[in-house]
Tab-separated table of C-alpha atoms in Angstrom:
chain	number	residue	atom	x	y	z
A	1	UNK	CA	16.202	-8.508	14.105
A	2	UNK	CA	18.024	-7.576	11.491
A	3	UNK	CA	18.577	-3.674	10.195
A	4	UNK	CA	16.920	-3.060	6.600
A	5	UNK	CA	18.942	-2.153	3.903
A	6	UNK	CA	19.287	1.229	2.002
A	7	UNK	CA	18.092	0.150	-0.881
A	8	UNK	CA	15.433	-2.160	0.415
A	9	UNK	CA	14.384	0.470	2.593
A	10	UNK	CA	13.813	3.268	-0.748
A	11	UNK	CA	12.244	0.447	-2.967
A	12	UNK	CA	10.066	-0.678	0.153
A	13	UNK	CA	8.867	2.903	0.656
A	14	UNK	CA	7.934	4.195	-2.902
A	15	UNK	CA	5.122	1.230	-2.242
A	16	UNK	CA	4.206	2.185	0.693
A	17	UNK	CA	0.595	4.218	1.380
A	18	UNK	CA	0.721	7.432	3.492
A	19	UNK	CA	-1.836	7.821	5.252
A	20	UNK	CA	-5.233	8.870	4.574
A	21	UNK	CA	-6.746	12.312	3.481
A	22	UNK	CA	-5.301	15.867	5.811
A	23	UNK	CA	-5.516	19.010	5.462
A	24	UNK	CA	-2.003	19.338	3.784
A	25	UNK	CA	-3.174	16.832	1.089
A	26	UNK	CA	-6.653	18.497	1.042
A	27	UNK	CA	-5.192	21.829	0.645
A	28	UNK	CA	-3.109	20.727	-2.380
A	29	UNK	CA	-6.363	19.285	-3.692
A	30	UNK	CA	-8.075	22.427	-4.535
A	31	UNK	CA	-10.366	22.555	-7.190
A	32	UNK	CA	-9.531	23.691	-10.875
A	33	UNK	CA	-12.687	25.411	-12.103
A	34	UNK	CA	-11.745	27.393	-14.950
A	35	UNK	CA	-9.693	24.868	-16.828
A	36	UNK	CA	-11.994	21.881	-16.307
A	37	UNK	CA	-14.829	24.356	-17.567
A	38	UNK	CA	-12.958	25.301	-20.599
A	39	UNK	CA	-12.551	21.140	-20.942
A	40	UNK	CA	-16.407	20.450	-20.730
A	41	UNK	CA	-17.507	23.175	-23.239
A	42	UNK	CA	-17.146	20.651	-25.965
A	43	UNK	CA	-13.489	21.045	-27.619
A	44	UNK	CA	-11.956	17.590	-26.867
A	45	UNK	CA	-9.339	17.476	-24.545
A	46	UNK	CA	-5.675	16.120	-24.995
A	47	UNK	CA	-4.100	13.582	-24.077
A	48	UNK	CA	-2.174	13.824	-20.633
A	49	UNK	CA	0.452	11.426	-19.286
A	50	UNK	CA	-0.610	8.322	-17.984
A	51	UNK	CA	0.063	8.287	-14.119
A	52	UNK	CA	1.213	5.196	-12.164
A	53	UNK	CA	1.624	5.064	-7.975
A	54	UNK	CA	-1.072	4.507	-5.275
A	55	UNK	CA	-3.979	6.680	-4.266
A	56	UNK	CA	-2.411	8.264	-1.544
A	57	UNK	CA	-5.394	11.234	-0.565
A	58	UNK	CA	-8.757	11.451	-2.465
A	59	UNK	CA	-11.660	14.575	-1.653
A	60	UNK	CA	-14.374	14.376	-4.041
A	61	UNK	CA	-14.116	14.013	-7.540
A	62	UNK	CA	-10.284	14.022	-7.014
A	63	UNK	CA	-7.589	11.625	-6.140
A	64	UNK	CA	-4.101	12.234	-5.193
A	65	UNK	CA	-1.843	9.691	-6.740
A	66	UNK	CA	1.888	9.116	-5.323
A	67	UNK	CA	4.191	7.760	-7.455
A	68	UNK	CA	7.447	5.980	-6.660
A	69	UNK	CA	9.615	8.544	-6.846
A	70	UNK	CA	7.183	10.427	-4.220
A	71	UNK	CA	5.978	12.811	-6.618
A	72	UNK	CA	2.437	13.940	-6.285
A	73	UNK	CA	-0.238	14.627	-9.029
A	74	UNK	CA	-3.950	15.436	-8.275
A	75	UNK	CA	-6.265	14.343	-10.684
A	76	UNK	CA	-10.412	14.758	-11.778
A	77	UNK	CA	-12.416	11.818	-11.988
A	78	UNK	CA	-15.402	12.832	-14.462
A	79	UNK	CA	-18.403	11.092	-15.522
A	80	UNK	CA	-16.907	9.450	-18.585
A	81	UNK	CA	-13.994	7.867	-16.256
A	82	UNK	CA	-13.753	4.143	-16.964
A	83	UNK	CA	-12.682	2.704	-14.039
A	84	UNK	CA	-11.725	-0.829	-15.003
A	85	UNK	CA	-9.767	-3.810	-12.737
A	86	UNK	CA	-8.049	-7.306	-14.186
A	87	UNK	CA	-11.224	-9.007	-13.634
A	88	UNK	CA	-13.447	-9.700	-16.665
A	89	UNK	CA	-15.387	-11.834	-14.580
A	90	UNK	CA	-19.112	-11.538	-15.166
A	91	UNK	CA	-19.250	-10.505	-11.417
A	92	UNK	CA	-17.368	-7.521	-12.427
A	93	UNK	CA	-19.480	-6.618	-15.033
A	94	UNK	CA	-22.731	-7.135	-13.123
A	95	UNK	CA	-20.979	-4.882	-10.561
A	96	UNK	CA	-19.864	-1.656	-12.374
A	97	UNK	CA	-16.458	0.024	-10.455
A	98	UNK	CA	-17.388	3.328	-9.353
A	99	UNK	CA	-15.219	6.075	-7.896
A	100	UNK	CA	-16.228	4.413	-4.210
A	101	UNK	CA	-13.333	1.472	-5.640
A	102	UNK	CA	-10.825	4.115	-5.218
A	103	UNK	CA	-9.255	3.919	-2.020
A	104	UNK	CA	-6.062	5.218	-0.285
A	105	UNK	CA	-3.263	3.283	-0.711
A	106	UNK	CA	-4.729	1.220	-3.862
A	107	UNK	CA	-2.211	1.199	-6.861
A	108	UNK	CA	-3.251	2.487	-10.085
A	109	UNK	CA	-2.328	3.465	-13.634
A	110	UNK	CA	-4.385	6.419	-14.553
A	111	UNK	CA	-4.589	7.415	-18.532
A	112	UNK	CA	-5.456	11.026	-18.353
A	113	UNK	CA	-6.633	13.990	-20.757
A	114	UNK	CA	-5.159	17.626	-19.982
A	115	UNK	CA	-7.344	20.465	-19.285
A	116	UNK	CA	-5.258	23.404	-18.561
A	117	UNK	CA	-3.447	23.137	-15.769
A	118	UNK	CA	-5.754	20.198	-14.552
A	119	UNK	CA	-5.609	16.517	-15.479
A	120	UNK	CA	-8.810	14.199	-16.069
A	121	UNK	CA	-8.864	10.939	-15.763
A	122	UNK	CA	-9.778	9.003	-18.790
A	123	UNK	CA	-9.259	5.101	-17.656
A	124	UNK	CA	-8.341	4.221	-14.205
A	125	UNK	CA	-7.076	0.724	-13.779
A	126	UNK	CA	-5.934	-1.441	-10.831
A	127	UNK	CA	-5.604	-5.272	-10.008
A	128	UNK	CA	-8.277	-6.834	-7.989
A	129	UNK	CA	-5.422	-7.970	-5.514
A	130	UNK	CA	-4.568	-4.890	-4.964
A	131	UNK	CA	-8.245	-3.674	-4.113
A	132	UNK	CA	-8.696	-6.680	-1.779
A	133	UNK	CA	-5.764	-5.222	0.313
A	134	UNK	CA	-6.733	-1.755	-0.035
A	135	UNK	CA	-10.466	-2.505	0.980
A	136	UNK	CA	-9.215	-4.616	4.121
A	137	UNK	CA	-7.024	-1.752	5.444
A	138	UNK	CA	-9.889	0.521	4.808
A	139	UNK	CA	-11.814	-1.414	7.040
A	140	UNK	CA	-9.942	-1.785	9.523
A	141	UNK	CA	-9.210	1.910	10.188
A	142	UNK	CA	-12.837	2.673	10.038
A	143	UNK	CA	-13.098	0.020	12.873
A	144	UNK	CA	-10.235	1.908	14.638
A	145	UNK	CA	-11.947	5.149	14.187
A	146	UNK	CA	-15.293	3.474	15.586
A	147	UNK	CA	-12.871	2.172	18.518
A	148	UNK	CA	-10.573	5.074	19.370
A	149	UNK	CA	-11.661	8.140	17.063
A	150	UNK	CA	-9.489	10.929	19.223
A	151	UNK	CA	-6.531	9.031	19.362
A	152	UNK	CA	-6.377	8.108	15.920
A	153	UNK	CA	-7.480	11.433	14.211
A	154	UNK	CA	-4.320	12.650	16.139
A	155	UNK	CA	-2.004	10.286	14.909
A	156	UNK	CA	-2.889	10.275	11.203
A	157	UNK	CA	-2.844	14.364	11.567
A	158	UNK	CA	0.537	14.101	12.525
A	159	UNK	CA	1.691	11.521	10.139
A	160	UNK	CA	0.250	13.228	7.119
A	161	UNK	CA	2.148	13.680	4.215
A	162	UNK	CA	5.535	12.632	5.823
A	163	UNK	CA	7.595	10.074	3.336
A	164	UNK	CA	10.494	9.687	5.290
A	165	UNK	CA	11.061	6.962	8.061
A	166	UNK	CA	13.743	6.285	10.777
A	167	UNK	CA	13.553	2.100	10.273
A	168	UNK	CA	14.151	0.833	13.709
A	169	UNK	CA	14.392	-2.823	13.078
A	170	UNK	CA	13.606	-5.814	10.591
A	171	UNK	CA	12.101	-9.409	11.262
A	172	UNK	CA	12.215	-11.847	8.915
A	173	UNK	CA	9.966	-14.851	9.329
A	174	UNK	CA	10.506	-17.614	6.517
A	175	UNK	CA	8.226	-20.136	4.853
A	176	UNK	CA	8.114	-22.965	2.977
A	177	UNK	CA	8.399	-23.657	-1.065
A	178	UNK	CA	5.067	-22.412	-2.240
A	179	UNK	CA	3.551	-22.009	1.396
A	180	UNK	CA	1.814	-18.987	3.186
A	181	UNK	CA	1.394	-20.865	6.202
A	182	UNK	CA	2.868	-19.460	9.379
A	183	UNK	CA	4.882	-22.012	11.635
A	184	UNK	CA	4.419	-21.889	15.274
A	185	UNK	CA	7.900	-20.113	16.011
A	186	UNK	CA	7.083	-17.306	12.981
A	187	UNK	CA	4.093	-16.555	15.213
A	188	UNK	CA	5.686	-15.928	18.390
A	189	UNK	CA	8.465	-13.672	16.284
A	190	UNK	CA	5.286	-11.400	15.151
A	191	UNK	CA	4.123	-11.292	18.246
A	192	UNK	CA	7.302	-10.547	19.809
A	193	UNK	CA	8.014	-7.552	17.045
A	194	UNK	CA	4.148	-6.693	17.927
A	195	UNK	CA	5.425	-5.638	21.623
A	196	UNK	CA	8.589	-4.241	20.341
A	197	UNK	CA	6.921	-1.863	18.001
A	198	UNK	CA	4.017	-0.945	21.061
A	199	UNK	CA	7.342	0.052	23.045
A	200	UNK	CA	8.039	2.534	20.301
A	201	UNK	CA	6.554	5.981	20.323
A	202	UNK	CA	4.601	6.871	16.693
A	203	UNK	CA	5.554	3.855	15.886
A	204	UNK	CA	4.007	1.799	11.809
A	205	UNK	CA	4.598	-1.192	10.835
A	206	UNK	CA	5.894	-2.003	6.855
A	207	UNK	CA	4.758	-6.022	6.062
A	208	UNK	CA	6.576	-6.860	2.545
A	209	UNK	CA	6.031	-10.660	1.058
A	210	UNK	CA	8.977	-12.076	-0.954
A	211	UNK	CA	9.524	-15.011	-2.611
A	212	UNK	CA	12.358	-17.271	-3.766
A	213	UNK	CA	13.408	-17.550	-7.457
A	214	UNK	CA	11.233	-20.648	-8.295
A	215	UNK	CA	8.477	-19.830	-10.317
A	216	UNK	CA	7.171	-17.617	-12.911
A	217	UNK	CA	6.591	-13.449	-12.261
A	218	UNK	CA	3.166	-13.867	-11.897
A	219	UNK	CA	3.241	-16.850	-9.556
A	220	UNK	CA	5.655	-15.025	-6.818
A	221	UNK	CA	3.977	-11.823	-7.234
A	222	UNK	CA	0.707	-13.369	-6.207
A	223	UNK	CA	2.277	-15.515	-3.549
A	224	UNK	CA	4.202	-12.609	-2.124
A	225	UNK	CA	1.142	-10.944	-1.901
A	226	UNK	CA	-0.380	-13.578	-0.232
A	227	UNK	CA	2.461	-14.462	2.366
A	228	UNK	CA	2.393	-10.658	3.460
A	229	UNK	CA	-1.681	-10.415	4.073
A	230	UNK	CA	-1.118	-13.528	6.113
A	231	UNK	CA	1.263	-11.615	8.272
A	232	UNK	CA	-1.020	-8.867	8.356
A	233	UNK	CA	-4.035	-10.497	9.323
A	234	UNK	CA	-1.917	-12.773	11.710
A	235	UNK	CA	-0.697	-9.573	13.906
A	236	UNK	CA	-3.792	-7.811	13.696
A	237	UNK	CA	-6.137	-10.790	14.792
A	238	UNK	CA	-3.723	-12.370	17.164
A	239	UNK	CA	-0.861	-9.934	18.224
A	240	UNK	CA	-3.347	-7.077	18.968
A	241	UNK	CA	-1.743	-4.540	16.412
A	242	UNK	CA	-4.087	-1.780	14.973
A	243	UNK	CA	-4.476	-1.481	11.234
A	244	UNK	CA	-4.637	2.288	11.251
A	245	UNK	CA	-0.506	1.853	12.341
A	246	UNK	CA	-0.089	-0.195	9.796
A	247	UNK	CA	1.195	0.805	6.399
A	248	UNK	CA	-0.230	-0.594	3.144
A	249	UNK	CA	1.039	-4.284	2.736
A	250	UNK	CA	2.949	-5.106	-0.258
A	251	UNK	CA	4.600	-8.384	-2.426
A	252	UNK	CA	8.134	-7.824	-3.931
A	253	UNK	CA	8.221	-11.819	-5.278
A	254	UNK	CA	11.779	-12.357	-5.760
A	255	UNK	CA	13.268	-8.743	-5.536
A	256	UNK	CA	16.133	-7.907	-3.067
A	257	UNK	CA	17.213	-11.533	-2.214
A	258	UNK	CA	18.947	-11.888	1.598
A	259	UNK	CA	20.926	-14.813	-0.057
A	260	UNK	CA	22.142	-16.302	-3.069
A	261	UNK	CA	18.908	-17.978	-5.091
A	262	UNK	CA	21.419	-21.026	-6.541
A	263	UNK	CA	21.350	-22.363	-3.068
A	264	UNK	CA	18.828	-24.271	-1.393
A	265	UNK	CA	19.895	-22.525	2.305
A	266	UNK	CA	19.838	-19.024	0.374
A	267	UNK	CA	16.209	-19.572	-1.535
A	268	UNK	CA	15.189	-21.084	2.126
A	269	UNK	CA	16.137	-17.515	3.436
A	270	UNK	CA	14.744	-15.431	0.349
A	271	UNK	CA	11.195	-17.125	1.031
A	272	UNK	CA	10.267	-14.519	3.938
A	273	UNK	CA	7.817	-11.704	4.284
A	274	UNK	CA	9.830	-8.886	6.408
A	275	UNK	CA	8.243	-7.138	8.915
A	276	UNK	CA	9.567	-3.144	9.691
A	277	UNK	CA	9.379	-1.249	12.189
A	278	UNK	CA	9.296	2.370	11.027
A	279	UNK	CA	8.683	5.904	13.135
A	280	UNK	CA	8.512	9.099	10.812
A	281	UNK	CA	11.623	11.138	10.856
A	282	UNK	CA	9.194	14.370	11.950
A	283	UNK	CA	8.250	12.510	14.977
A	284	UNK	CA	11.340	10.403	15.954
A	285	UNK	CA	12.743	11.316	19.564
A	286	UNK	CA	9.603	13.672	19.913
């Protein structure tokens, strides 16, 4: 295991979704009825700021978006809100996106309208791959609730709104150039890491995919996300790690290389997925 660098920890955790709606989040998402009613009276609402971040809570017609710096913004989704993905396919046109697609863990960009002290969503956009990952996590979490609802709810309640973690260790599994296939040694490392994390009370896993510097930005982003997803699936299906104890995986492309990308040896170290064992600072040692 390698201990992750402070810089990587800060960058990685900026991409992490907090666990789903909590009493604290609900308290922060109380309606702003006077301002909203004033906007609905007919006067056009002025443009508000564009909010970028990850959906970390949803209650009724409101979503909470957490930015990379940890700031949280509550936005109201209205009837005229346009919800768009990166797809222009006929399938997307036949099946328009709705508020039901705004899942916890989904990275979004929201163009807003200002309504008094409230922000209304004018347009919400996100990437198709991000929606697939958020859906996978959501479905896995629902299955976990059915299996052991009481334990899951207790964990979620204790973890809600805690965005600082102690990093207990990091395992890096390596990939061949342009590939997402896990080697047999990598599979063994992943299950060993799951066993180590299982022995730590209140532990969660954060999985981040990376590439070397070969290839363009879009290709490397997709490749890093696919590598992260492959590791997530293996750890859940083969190593027995529960989905509700895994934070949203992410791809970081060629960011934060471990070694020099100008050498073959360095590139080999950078084609990796980092599996980070985390324990909330608020719960560590309890």
